[in-house]
Amino acid sequence: MKNTDSLRPPAPWIVRYARFLHARTTAVILICLALTGIAVGLSSRLTISTEWYAVLPRGYPSVEDLHKLMARIGSTASLTVGVESPDREANQKFADAFVVALQKEMGPQIANVDYKVDALTRFYRKHAAVYLPEKDLLAIDEDLKAGITEKKLAASPVPYDLDLDDEPPAAAKKGGLGDITRRLDEAQGDLKRFVNGYYASPDGKLIAIFIRPRASGADAKVARAFVEHVRQVGESLHPASFNPAMKFSFTGAYYVGLDEQDAVKRDLVSTAGLCIGLIGVAVTIYFRRIRVIALLGATLVCGCAWAFGLAAVAVGYLNIQTAFLGSIIMGTGINYGVILLARYLEERRRGAEPEDSLARALGGTWLATLTAAGTTAVSFGTLLIAQISSFRHFAIIGGGGILFCWLLSFTLLPALLVMSERLSPTVRHTGGGAHWPSFLVELPLKFPRTVLVIALAFSAVSVVVFVRFLPDALETDSRNLRNKEHGETSTARLDKRVADIRKQSMTPAFVVTDSLEEAKEVCAKMDDWVAREGEAKAPIKTCRSIYSMLPKDAAKKLVIAHRIADRIDALPVDALSPEDRKTVDELRSEIVFEDVQLKDLPEELVRPFREVSGEVGRLVAIYPPNGRDLAVQEYLFAFTDAIRRIDLGHGRVVTSSGDAVIFSDILRMITHDAPRTTALAFVCVILFVFLALRGGRSTAHVTGALVIGVLWMVGIASMDKVKINFFNFVALPTTFGIAVDYTINLYTRFHDAKVSDDAEGRLSRLRIALRETGGAIFLCSVTTIIGYGTLIIADNRALVSFGKLAILGEVTCVIAALILLPATLLLDKKS
């Protein structure tokens, strides 16, 4: 047996533990597998939620308000059906048949269906006497009084669900009474642009049907069943029988939400598969032993299963942030097994027997790896103080998974290693093995001062760049957190075409009140605000309640309308042309000279204000100003602050919620949580390292290299304009815990070598530490990078940003550990 005294001997309790593992190998393996089976059973119950509100605490005001809102009005999102073929008439016939069949088959599941405006056109023409602006009625009156029928009409402002043109139609040429009829048509503005009264594209080749379900889309199973039922209704009509080229497609927020859930599931499978494959390749290249893949793989599978079993018990569901923790846990959790196996194989190559090698490997790695796992778990754990619930879930599942992987690396992995040794030796020859390249070993040792100066200089630059970028560092555009393929899919393309048809926001903020009068008060308050601030400064564009559908100043308008009728009646009939005589008869038969009450409103205007219970009129919709993108934080906060709590006086307050309110709350929470959790993670890591190493100088070396690596990380990220969002933010505190793994393992290996403490001894110890452990540390970083790197292929932009920022931290911190730390240790004569 070769001499193995170059390392400090293991403690007696470590020797006893190694003997226990050799004696109870089968029992340890069976217990771990039994617990894994239980964990798999628990984790199979987990569901995934991709809704924004799943990021916030369940009891948070805006989340509670959103649930109350959905209970009153059902889904706040619409399912849009696109009917498309080259035949305009076929599209219209199918749309009519489809809506009839839909209401017959799924009536109780649907809050409303909207696909035509012809009834609205007839209604506004019939009641033109009270819906036309007063100034236009006066203009008609003056024109008739002067014997001129020319007038200039502005667009009617009335429809709740149509965004009418602000510009009046062009003035018509002077002519007979036919001009009045034509201008009454023009007064309907955008209503006239729809082909035959359908929500259709200008060529009529696409018709949009808007369906608002009663059930929220938050429950993926319910939402998917609803969409499938709608699909079956459409297919039962055999679209091809209307036109062979007819397509029947879905889009809208309701469907896009399901699309995103499907994308998350696809990403889960693809990233997990890629992560396992790449980690396997990296480990095989380093260890050059196939069995190592099996040993580490079994340990990782069990660790991930335990982590998600914990998630099932402690949380109950996954969100878009925690669903991908499997790759992160695998990439980081493998580190402890890699370090242990590297030390074990080093001992075996030296000629030690398996039991002695295991004892020395356990003794030489348990403290460093436990400290690394502990600091990683603590850095995850600091997210528990965050207000955002997804951060807390991330802490529970991620921190628990890391500790489980460490525990299994020192129980299941050694037991599997002992069993494999009994079947076939892991090392058939001495010497050789994977080492850190010599030129990388010598780089920091030959030029320590140069390395230190360059490191400090780049750190200073990083600090300056970061401070300058800090005011703009927060991601405020929610579109950058959605699927990156969203603008390229057929669903997205259809959504854009439908938006061109509707030409208005489909996602106003909704407010539910307790009465019709209260709804009226809300809009009166909002309208007064707009009038007081002016449209250019007011944080909202308009507020619409069912009262907004009624004509304004009807009594005054009726006086003018009757005067116009009298003037028309006073015209000498014999002097009228046949065309004008026909116009007079049409006006008398079509126009109603009476006010409009709520009971007179057509279903098309009432429908958007109907709740699930059937109650009508207590719902209010508030629209953001045109031209102010809510992706801009200033506009988003102004709009949501205006609508989230509306004080009606006398202690009466109504509240609102929706995607905009939820997202603004997330942004505010990040600005609150980010500094606190990052600072706490840093302090906890330092304390943990100090307790483990029991020395201020040792702690300074280990954490100093870590801090430099993190400074480089934020500096480069700032140079690249990488913004912080609710997802990638966790890369900051977790990097402290994960990256300290590299510095503490190198320091521990340096400290454990039994070589003199003089200058030559320090140099020799550093060479040994870098040569024997540097490769294992680099492999640990590579596997962690793989865990994060697989997120880059995800469709979701938030995942991609998280992967990029975390990879950047890994690269900078491993460089600091393997280049900067050896240089500082060599320069410090007391180390």
PDB file of N, CA, C and O in Angstrom, residues 124-163:
ATOM      1  N   TYR A 124     -78.575  52.626 -32.415  1.00  0.00           N
ATOM      2  CA  TYR A 124     -78.087  54.010 -32.412  1.00  0.00           C
ATOM      3  C   TYR A 124     -78.748  54.862 -33.493  1.00  0.00           C
ATOM      4  O   TYR A 124     -78.971  56.053 -33.308  1.00  0.00           O
ATOM      5  N   ARG A 125     -79.058  54.254 -34.619  1.00  0.00           N
ATOM      6  CA  ARG A 125     -79.758  55.012 -35.660  1.00  0.00           C
ATOM      7  C   ARG A 125     -81.179  55.349 -35.210  1.00  0.00           C
ATOM      8  O   ARG A 125     -81.660  56.464 -35.394  1.00  0.00           O
ATOM      9  N   LYS A 126     -81.816  54.372 -34.581  1.00  0.00           N
ATOM     10  CA  LYS A 126     -83.183  54.580 -34.108  1.00  0.00           C
ATOM     11  C   LYS A 126     -83.254  55.692 -33.063  1.00  0.00           C
ATOM     12  O   LYS A 126     -84.197  56.499 -33.055  1.00  0.00           O
ATOM     13  N   HIS A 127     -82.238  55.754 -32.203  1.00  0.00           N
ATOM     14  CA  HIS A 127     -82.237  56.744 -31.124  1.00  0.00           C
ATOM     15  C   HIS A 127     -81.220  57.868 -31.387  1.00  0.00           C
ATOM     16  O   HIS A 127     -80.668  58.440 -30.449  1.00  0.00           O
ATOM     17  N   ALA A 128     -81.028  58.191 -32.665  1.00  0.00           N
ATOM     18  CA  ALA A 128     -80.070  59.236 -33.023  1.00  0.00           C
ATOM     19  C   ALA A 128     -80.436  60.580 -32.406  1.00  0.00           C
ATOM     20  O   ALA A 128     -79.573  61.409 -32.129  1.00  0.00           O
ATOM     21  N   ALA A 129     -81.721  60.794 -32.168  1.00  0.00           N
ATOM     22  CA  ALA A 129     -82.167  62.071 -31.611  1.00  0.00           C
ATOM     23  C   ALA A 129     -81.548  62.350 -30.255  1.00  0.00           C
ATOM     24  O   ALA A 129     -81.374  63.521 -29.874  1.00  0.00           O
ATOM     25  N   VAL A 130     -81.222  61.297 -29.485  1.00  0.00           N
ATOM     26  CA  VAL A 130     -80.652  61.518 -28.152  1.00  0.00           C
ATOM     27  C   VAL A 130     -79.177  61.112 -28.075  1.00  0.00           C
ATOM     28  O   VAL A 130     -78.483  61.485 -27.129  1.00  0.00           O
ATOM     29  N   TYR A 131     -78.684  60.329 -29.051  1.00  0.00           N
ATOM     30  CA  TYR A 131     -77.287  59.895 -29.004  1.00  0.00           C
ATOM     31  C   TYR A 131     -76.345  60.799 -29.790  1.00  0.00           C
ATOM     32  O   TYR A 131     -75.148  60.813 -29.521  1.00  0.00           O
ATOM     33  N   LEU A 132     -76.883  61.547 -30.770  1.00  0.00           N
ATOM     34  CA  LEU A 132     -76.009  62.483 -31.465  1.00  0.00           C
ATOM     35  C   LEU A 132     -75.585  63.603 -30.521  1.00  0.00           C
ATOM     36  O   LEU A 132     -76.391  64.041 -29.692  1.00  0.00           O
ATOM     37  N   PRO A 133     -74.351  64.079 -30.631  1.00  0.00           N
ATOM     38  CA  PRO A 133     -73.928  65.199 -29.784  1.00  0.00           C
ATOM     39  C   PRO A 133     -74.820  66.428 -30.014  1.00  0.00           C
ATOM     40  O   PRO A 133     -75.298  66.675 -31.133  1.00  0.00           O
ATOM     41  N   GLU A 134     -75.025  67.165 -28.959  1.00  0.00           N
ATOM     42  CA  GLU A 134     -75.901  68.336 -29.041  1.00  0.00           C
ATOM     43  C   GLU A 134     -75.437  69.327 -30.110  1.00  0.00           C
ATOM     44  O   GLU A 134     -76.250  69.886 -30.851  1.00  0.00           O
ATOM     45  N   LYS A 135     -74.130  69.508 -30.226  1.00  0.00           N
ATOM     46  CA  LYS A 135     -73.623  70.472 -31.197  1.00  0.00           C
ATOM     47  C   LYS A 135     -73.953  70.055 -32.627  1.00  0.00           C
ATOM     48  O   LYS A 135     -74.163  70.895 -33.504  1.00  0.00           O
ATOM     49  N   ASP A 136     -74.015  68.742 -32.871  1.00  0.00           N
ATOM     50  CA  ASP A 136     -74.344  68.267 -34.212  1.00  0.00           C
ATOM     51  C   ASP A 136     -75.827  68.446 -34.514  1.00  0.00           C
ATOM     52  O   ASP A 136     -76.207  68.770 -35.650  1.00  0.00           O
ATOM     53  N   LEU A 137     -76.662  68.227 -33.493  1.00  0.00           N
ATOM     54  CA  LEU A 137     -78.094  68.484 -33.685  1.00  0.00           C
ATOM     55  C   LEU A 137     -78.345  69.963 -33.971  1.00  0.00           C
ATOM     56  O   LEU A 137     -79.150  70.320 -34.844  1.00  0.00           O
ATOM     57  N   LEU A 138     -77.647  70.834 -33.253  1.00  0.00           N
ATOM     58  CA  LEU A 138     -77.794  72.276 -33.496  1.00  0.00           C
ATOM     59  C   LEU A 138     -77.330  72.648 -34.894  1.00  0.00           C
ATOM     60  O   LEU A 138     -77.932  73.499 -35.569  1.00  0.00           O
ATOM     61  N   ALA A 139     -76.250  71.967 -35.343  1.00  0.00           N
ATOM     62  CA  ALA A 139     -75.751  72.251 -36.690  1.00  0.00           C
ATOM     63  C   ALA A 139     -76.771  71.850 -37.745  1.00  0.00           C
ATOM     64  O   ALA A 139     -77.000  72.570 -38.729  1.00  0.00           O
ATOM     65  N   ILE A 140     -77.412  70.684 -37.544  1.00  0.00           N
ATOM     66  CA  ILE A 140     -78.452  70.247 -38.492  1.00  0.00           C
ATOM     67  C   ILE A 140     -79.608  71.244 -38.493  1.00  0.00           C
ATOM     68  O   ILE A 140     -80.143  71.612 -39.555  1.00  0.00           O
ATOM     69  N   ASP A 141     -79.984  71.652 -37.291  1.00  0.00           N
ATOM     70  CA  ASP A 141     -81.090  72.616 -37.170  1.00  0.00           C
ATOM     71  C   ASP A 141     -80.778  73.911 -37.900  1.00  0.00           C
ATOM     72  O   ASP A 141     -81.615  74.458 -38.633  1.00  0.00           O
ATOM     73  N   GLU A 142     -79.558  74.412 -37.717  1.00  0.00           N
ATOM     74  CA  GLU A 142     -79.172  75.656 -38.383  1.00  0.00           C
ATOM     75  C   GLU A 142     -79.103  75.477 -39.894  1.00  0.00           C
ATOM     76  O   GLU A 142     -79.485  76.359 -40.664  1.00  0.00           O
ATOM     77  N   ASP A 143     -78.600  74.319 -40.327  1.00  0.00           N
ATOM     78  CA  ASP A 143     -78.518  74.052 -41.763  1.00  0.00           C
ATOM     79  C   ASP A 143     -79.904  74.041 -42.397  1.00  0.00           C
ATOM     80  O   ASP A 143     -80.127  74.612 -43.479  1.00  0.00           O
ATOM     81  N   LEU A 144     -80.834  73.363 -41.692  1.00  0.00           N
ATOM     82  CA  LEU A 144     -82.190  73.320 -42.231  1.00  0.00           C
ATOM     83  C   LEU A 144     -82.825  74.708 -42.223  1.00  0.00           C
ATOM     84  O   LEU A 144     -83.530  75.103 -43.153  1.00  0.00           O
ATOM     85  N   LYS A 145     -82.570  75.432 -41.145  1.00  0.00           N
ATOM     86  CA  LYS A 145     -83.128  76.780 -41.039  1.00  0.00           C
ATOM     87  C   LYS A 145     -82.618  77.660 -42.162  1.00  0.00           C
ATOM     88  O   LYS A 145     -83.346  78.499 -42.707  1.00  0.00           O
ATOM     89  N   ALA A 146     -81.374  77.443 -42.557  1.00  0.00           N
ATOM     90  CA  ALA A 146     -80.789  78.239 -43.642  1.00  0.00           C
ATOM     91  C   ALA A 146     -81.043  77.611 -45.006  1.00  0.00           C
ATOM     92  O   ALA A 146     -80.566  78.112 -46.025  1.00  0.00           O
ATOM     93  N   GLY A 147     -81.748  76.469 -44.978  1.00  0.00           N
ATOM     94  CA  GLY A 147     -82.007  75.814 -46.239  1.00  0.00           C
ATOM     95  C   GLY A 147     -80.833  74.994 -46.734  1.00  0.00           C
ATOM     96  O   GLY A 147     -80.767  74.648 -47.910  1.00  0.00           O
ATOM     97  N   ILE A 148     -79.859  74.737 -45.838  1.00  0.00           N
ATOM     98  CA  ILE A 148     -78.669  73.974 -46.221  1.00  0.00           C
ATOM     99  C   ILE A 148     -78.670  72.666 -45.430  1.00  0.00           C
ATOM    100  O   ILE A 148     -78.877  72.671 -44.216  1.00  0.00           O
ATOM    101  N   THR A 149     -78.474  71.615 -46.076  1.00  0.00           N
ATOM    102  CA  THR A 149     -78.481  70.323 -45.378  1.00  0.00           C
ATOM    103  C   THR A 149     -77.094  69.850 -44.976  1.00  0.00           C
ATOM    104  O   THR A 149     -76.954  68.819 -44.332  1.00  0.00           O
ATOM    105  N   GLU A 150     -76.047  70.619 -45.359  1.00  0.00           N
ATOM    106  CA  GLU A 150     -74.684  70.189 -44.998  1.00  0.00           C
ATOM    107  C   GLU A 150     -74.445  70.366 -43.508  1.00  0.00           C
ATOM    108  O   GLU A 150     -74.864  71.351 -42.925  1.00  0.00           O
ATOM    109  N   LYS A 151     -73.774  69.449 -42.902  1.00  0.00           N
ATOM    110  CA  LYS A 151     -73.417  69.529 -41.485  1.00  0.00           C
ATOM    111  C   LYS A 151     -72.123  68.760 -41.260  1.00  0.00           C
ATOM    112  O   LYS A 151     -71.678  68.014 -42.139  1.00  0.00           O
ATOM    113  N   LYS A 152     -71.591  68.978 -40.112  1.00  0.00           N
ATOM    114  CA  LYS A 152     -70.354  68.253 -39.741  1.00  0.00           C
ATOM    115  C   LYS A 152     -70.635  67.465 -38.464  1.00  0.00           C
ATOM    116  O   LYS A 152     -70.865  68.065 -37.421  1.00  0.00           O
ATOM    117  N   LEU A 153     -70.662  66.149 -38.594  1.00  0.00           N
ATOM    118  CA  LEU A 153     -70.993  65.294 -37.459  1.00  0.00           C
ATOM    119  C   LEU A 153     -69.717  64.700 -36.837  1.00  0.00           C
ATOM    120  O   LEU A 153     -68.802  64.325 -37.558  1.00  0.00           O
ATOM    121  N   ALA A 154     -69.710  64.641 -35.521  1.00  0.00           N
ATOM    122  CA  ALA A 154     -68.606  63.944 -34.830  1.00  0.00           C
ATOM    123  C   ALA A 154     -69.035  62.505 -34.565  1.00  0.00           C
ATOM    124  O   ALA A 154     -70.221  62.199 -34.603  1.00  0.00           O
ATOM    125  N   ALA A 155     -68.097  61.663 -34.304  1.00  0.00           N
ATOM    126  CA  ALA A 155     -68.425  60.257 -34.058  1.00  0.00           C
ATOM    127  C   ALA A 155     -69.200  60.110 -32.767  1.00  0.00           C
ATOM    128  O   ALA A 155     -68.971  60.833 -31.809  1.00  0.00           O
ATOM    129  N   SER A 156     -70.148  59.181 -32.743  1.00  0.00           N
ATOM    130  CA  SER A 156     -70.928  58.935 -31.539  1.00  0.00           C
ATOM    131  C   SER A 156     -70.042  58.313 -30.465  1.00  0.00           C
ATOM    132  O   SER A 156     -69.262  57.423 -30.761  1.00  0.00           O
ATOM    133  N   PRO A 157     -70.157  58.756 -29.221  1.00  0.00           N
ATOM    134  CA  PRO A 157     -69.230  58.289 -28.173  1.00  0.00           C
ATOM    135  C   PRO A 157     -69.739  57.121 -27.368  1.00  0.00           C
ATOM    136  O   PRO A 157     -69.215  56.831 -26.332  1.00  0.00           O
ATOM    137  N   VAL A 158     -70.786  56.414 -27.790  1.00  0.00           N
ATOM    138  CA  VAL A 158     -71.532  55.599 -26.852  1.00  0.00           C
ATOM    139  C   VAL A 158     -71.085  54.173 -26.577  1.00  0.00           C
ATOM    140  O   VAL A 158     -71.141  53.734 -25.449  1.00  0.00           O
ATOM    141  N   PRO A 159     -70.668  53.358 -27.537  1.00  0.00           N
ATOM    142  CA  PRO A 159     -70.565  51.927 -27.235  1.00  0.00           C
ATOM    143  C   PRO A 159     -69.539  51.602 -26.151  1.00  0.00           C
ATOM    144  O   PRO A 159     -68.440  52.112 -26.189  1.00  0.00           O
ATOM    145  N   TYR A 160     -69.927  50.712 -25.249  1.00  0.00           N
ATOM    146  CA  TYR A 160     -68.996  50.264 -24.195  1.00  0.00           C
ATOM    147  C   TYR A 160     -67.816  49.499 -24.777  1.00  0.00           C
ATOM    148  O   TYR A 160     -66.686  49.653 -24.381  1.00  0.00           O
ATOM    149  N   ASP A 161     -68.125  48.649 -25.761  1.00  0.00           N
ATOM    150  CA  ASP A 161     -67.096  47.722 -26.218  1.00  0.00           C
ATOM    151  C   ASP A 161     -66.531  48.092 -27.569  1.00  0.00           C
ATOM    152  O   ASP A 161     -65.988  47.261 -28.258  1.00  0.00           O
ATOM    153  N   LEU A 162     -66.664  49.354 -27.954  1.00  0.00           N
ATOM    154  CA  LEU A 162     -66.063  49.806 -29.202  1.00  0.00           C
ATOM    155  C   LEU A 162     -65.308  51.091 -28.950  1.00  0.00           C
ATOM    156  O   LEU A 162     -65.774  51.957 -28.229  1.00  0.00           O
ATOM    157  N   ASP A 163     -64.163  51.194 -29.552  1.00  0.00           N
ATOM    158  CA  ASP A 163     -63.348  52.399 -29.410  1.00  0.00           C
ATOM    159  C   ASP A 163     -63.524  53.229 -30.676  1.00  0.00           C
ATOM    160  O   ASP A 163     -62.853  53.021 -31.670  1.00  0.00           O
TER     161      ASP A 163
END
